[in-house]
Amino acid sequence: MRELVRKIKVKSVLNKQKYVDDWFLSGYSINPYSGCSFNCVYCYTRGSKYGEHQVPGLAVKINASEVLLKQLKNRARKKEYGFIAFGSATDPYLPVEKDLKITRELLMIILRFHFPVHLLTRSPLVLRDLDILKKIGEKAIIPRELEGKTDTGVVISFSFSTTDEDLARIFEPGAPSPHERLETMKKCKEEGFRVGAICMPLLPFLSDSEERLDEMIRKTKEYGADFIMASGLTLFGEGPQDCKTRYYKVLAEHFPELVTKTRAIFGSSFAPSRKYQQELHQRVVRISRKHQIRNKVY
């Protein structure tokens, strides 16, 4: 069945961040689409401030190329170079991208103005654009604050909440399988790209244990990951379609024994307790050291 997608026009497509992101190196972000057909249950944009201006359903920004051309021309003229994060709010390689090619068009404009890129995706479709990404990597102008820290203008990261196929089918019903992502990451690595695993969010009592994390980090390292970055789950909103409501509904259906335990670590907050977060961070760092993989891009 063909995916329904609405067409919208935007005044801006390049978002300037207040500060360079320590994790993703980005000074800018771009999302060619609004909404997401991967339908991950835990998606943080549902109910959070990051999704408050997001139109319902899936929409394509049909004038994105035209707008980006003007915005990047202006930034390049002022020499305001910086990594552009692709996919901070929705995957740039949704199934509709195969036909619409909006992401590909934007990458061609980025190549023209020599900006570096950090792509975040779950999709094998990124392989289609490795030709452009190689050229971006060769010509990108690294921002001054990152000189000496990075030797490439392209980073490709793959998102995981788990590498367990059964868990992924429950919490990421529309997304490519973890194995597909791992295989795609391996191919990108073989083509010479810097690649990594973004394990965000890790699911409490499901993918955050010592055993599950060890398996995930070991596996991503085996498939070529240069780095792994991880963080816990956040649950925003109270509405019927918000991530908090949806997550607990799915959890009650498949893992009812975990509902009370999960609610206990969140309390009345959208984030788990500081104690939980500290212990999770220590676990990730410890296991990453065991497998000799770093917890940052560079």
CSV table of C-alpha atoms in Angstrom, one decimal, residues 132-260:
chain,number,residue,atom,x,y,z
A,132,ILE,CA,27.3,12.3,-3.0
A,133,LEU,CA,28.4,11.7,0.5
A,134,LYS,CA,31.9,10.8,-0.6
A,135,LYS,CA,32.1,14.1,-2.5
A,136,ILE,CA,30.8,16.0,0.5
A,137,GLY,CA,33.5,14.3,2.7
A,138,GLU,CA,36.2,15.4,0.3
A,139,LYS,CA,35.1,19.0,-0.1
A,140,ALA,CA,33.6,19.9,3.2
A,141,ILE,CA,35.0,22.8,5.2
A,142,ILE,CA,35.4,21.8,8.8
A,143,PRO,CA,34.3,24.5,11.2
A,144,ARG,CA,37.1,26.3,13.1
A,145,GLU,CA,36.2,24.9,16.5
A,146,LEU,CA,36.5,21.3,15.2
A,147,GLU,CA,39.8,21.7,13.4
A,148,GLY,CA,42.3,19.1,14.6
A,149,LYS,CA,39.5,17.0,16.1
A,150,THR,CA,38.0,15.6,12.9
A,151,ASP,CA,39.5,14.5,9.6
A,152,THR,CA,36.3,13.9,7.7
A,153,GLY,CA,33.3,15.9,6.6
A,154,VAL,CA,30.8,13.1,6.8
A,155,VAL,CA,29.6,10.9,9.7
A,156,ILE,CA,26.9,8.3,9.3
A,157,SER,CA,25.1,7.1,12.4
A,158,PHE,CA,22.6,4.3,12.8
A,159,SER,CA,19.9,4.5,15.5
A,160,PHE,CA,19.1,1.5,17.7
A,161,SER,CA,17.0,1.1,20.8
A,162,THR,CA,17.9,-2.7,20.8
A,163,THR,CA,19.5,-5.2,18.5
A,164,ASP,CA,17.0,-7.8,19.5
A,165,GLU,CA,14.8,-8.5,16.5
A,166,ASP,CA,11.7,-9.4,18.5
A,167,LEU,CA,11.9,-6.3,20.7
A,168,ALA,CA,12.4,-4.1,17.7
A,169,ARG,CA,9.3,-5.5,16.0
A,170,ILE,CA,7.3,-4.4,19.1
A,171,PHE,CA,8.7,-0.9,19.6
A,172,GLU,CA,9.8,0.0,16.1
A,173,PRO,CA,7.1,-1.6,14.0
A,174,GLY,CA,7.7,0.3,10.8
A,175,ALA,CA,11.5,0.6,10.9
A,176,PRO,CA,14.1,-1.5,9.1
A,177,SER,CA,15.2,-4.4,11.3
A,178,PRO,CA,18.3,-4.1,13.5
A,179,HIS,CA,20.1,-6.6,11.3
A,180,GLU,CA,19.4,-4.5,8.2
A,181,ARG,CA,20.8,-1.4,10.0
A,182,LEU,CA,23.9,-3.4,11.1
A,183,GLU,CA,24.5,-4.6,7.5
A,184,THR,CA,24.1,-1.1,6.1
A,185,MET,CA,26.5,0.3,8.7
A,186,LYS,CA,29.0,-2.4,7.7
A,187,LYS,CA,28.7,-1.4,4.0
A,188,CYS,CA,29.2,2.3,4.8
A,189,LYS,CA,32.3,1.4,6.9
A,190,GLU,CA,33.7,-0.6,4.0
A,191,GLU,CA,33.2,2.4,1.7
A,192,GLY,CA,35.5,4.4,4.0
A,193,PHE,CA,33.0,6.4,6.1
A,194,ARG,CA,33.1,7.1,9.8
A,195,VAL,CA,30.1,5.2,11.2
A,196,GLY,CA,28.6,4.8,14.6
A,197,ALA,CA,25.6,3.5,16.6
A,198,ILE,CA,23.3,5.9,18.4
A,199,CYS,CA,21.6,3.7,21.0
A,200,MET,CA,18.9,6.2,22.0
A,201,PRO,CA,16.8,5.4,23.8
A,202,LEU,CA,17.7,2.3,25.6
A,203,LEU,CA,14.5,0.7,27.0
A,204,PRO,CA,14.4,0.3,30.8
A,205,PHE,CA,14.6,-3.4,31.9
A,206,LEU,CA,14.5,-4.5,28.2
A,207,SER,CA,17.6,-3.3,26.4
A,208,ASP,CA,19.6,-1.6,29.2
A,209,SER,CA,20.8,-4.6,31.2
A,210,GLU,CA,24.5,-5.6,31.4
A,211,GLU,CA,23.8,-8.6,29.2
A,212,ARG,CA,21.7,-6.8,26.6
A,213,LEU,CA,24.2,-3.8,26.4
A,214,ASP,CA,27.1,-6.1,26.1
A,215,GLU,CA,25.5,-7.9,23.2
A,216,MET,CA,24.5,-4.6,21.5
A,217,ILE,CA,27.9,-2.9,21.9
A,218,ARG,CA,29.8,-6.1,20.9
A,219,LYS,CA,27.6,-6.5,17.8
A,220,THR,CA,27.8,-2.9,16.6
A,221,LYS,CA,31.6,-3.0,17.0
A,222,GLU,CA,31.7,-6.3,15.0
A,223,TYR,CA,29.8,-4.5,12.2
A,224,GLY,CA,32.2,-1.7,12.0
A,225,ALA,CA,31.1,1.0,14.4
A,226,ASP,CA,33.8,3.5,15.2
A,227,PHE,CA,31.8,4.8,18.2
A,228,ILE,CA,28.7,4.2,20.2
A,229,MET,CA,26.6,6.8,22.1
A,230,ALA,CA,23.8,5.8,24.4
A,231,SER,CA,21.2,7.4,26.6
A,232,GLY,CA,18.0,6.4,28.5
A,233,LEU,CA,14.3,6.7,27.5
A,234,THR,CA,12.3,9.9,27.8
A,235,LEU,CA,8.5,9.9,28.0
A,236,PHE,CA,6.8,13.2,27.1
A,237,GLY,CA,3.1,14.2,27.1
A,238,GLU,CA,-0.2,12.9,28.4
A,239,GLY,CA,-2.3,12.9,25.3
A,240,PRO,CA,-3.5,9.7,23.6
A,241,GLN,CA,-0.9,9.9,20.8
A,242,ASP,CA,2.0,11.2,23.0
A,243,CYS,CA,5.0,8.9,23.5
A,244,LYS,CA,4.3,8.4,27.3
A,245,THR,CA,0.8,7.1,26.7
A,246,ARG,CA,1.8,5.0,23.7
A,247,TYR,CA,4.8,3.5,25.5
A,248,TYR,CA,2.9,2.4,28.6
A,249,LYS,CA,0.1,0.9,26.5
A,250,VAL,CA,2.5,-1.2,24.5
A,251,LEU,CA,4.5,-2.1,27.6
A,252,ALA,CA,1.3,-3.3,29.3
A,253,GLU,CA,0.4,-5.4,26.3
A,254,HIS,CA,3.7,-7.2,25.9
A,255,PHE,CA,5.5,-6.8,29.3
A,256,PRO,CA,2.9,-6.1,32.0
A,257,GLU,CA,5.3,-7.1,34.7
A,258,LEU,CA,7.5,-4.1,33.8
A,259,VAL,CA,4.9,-1.3,34.0
A,260,THR,CA,5.2,-0.7,37.8
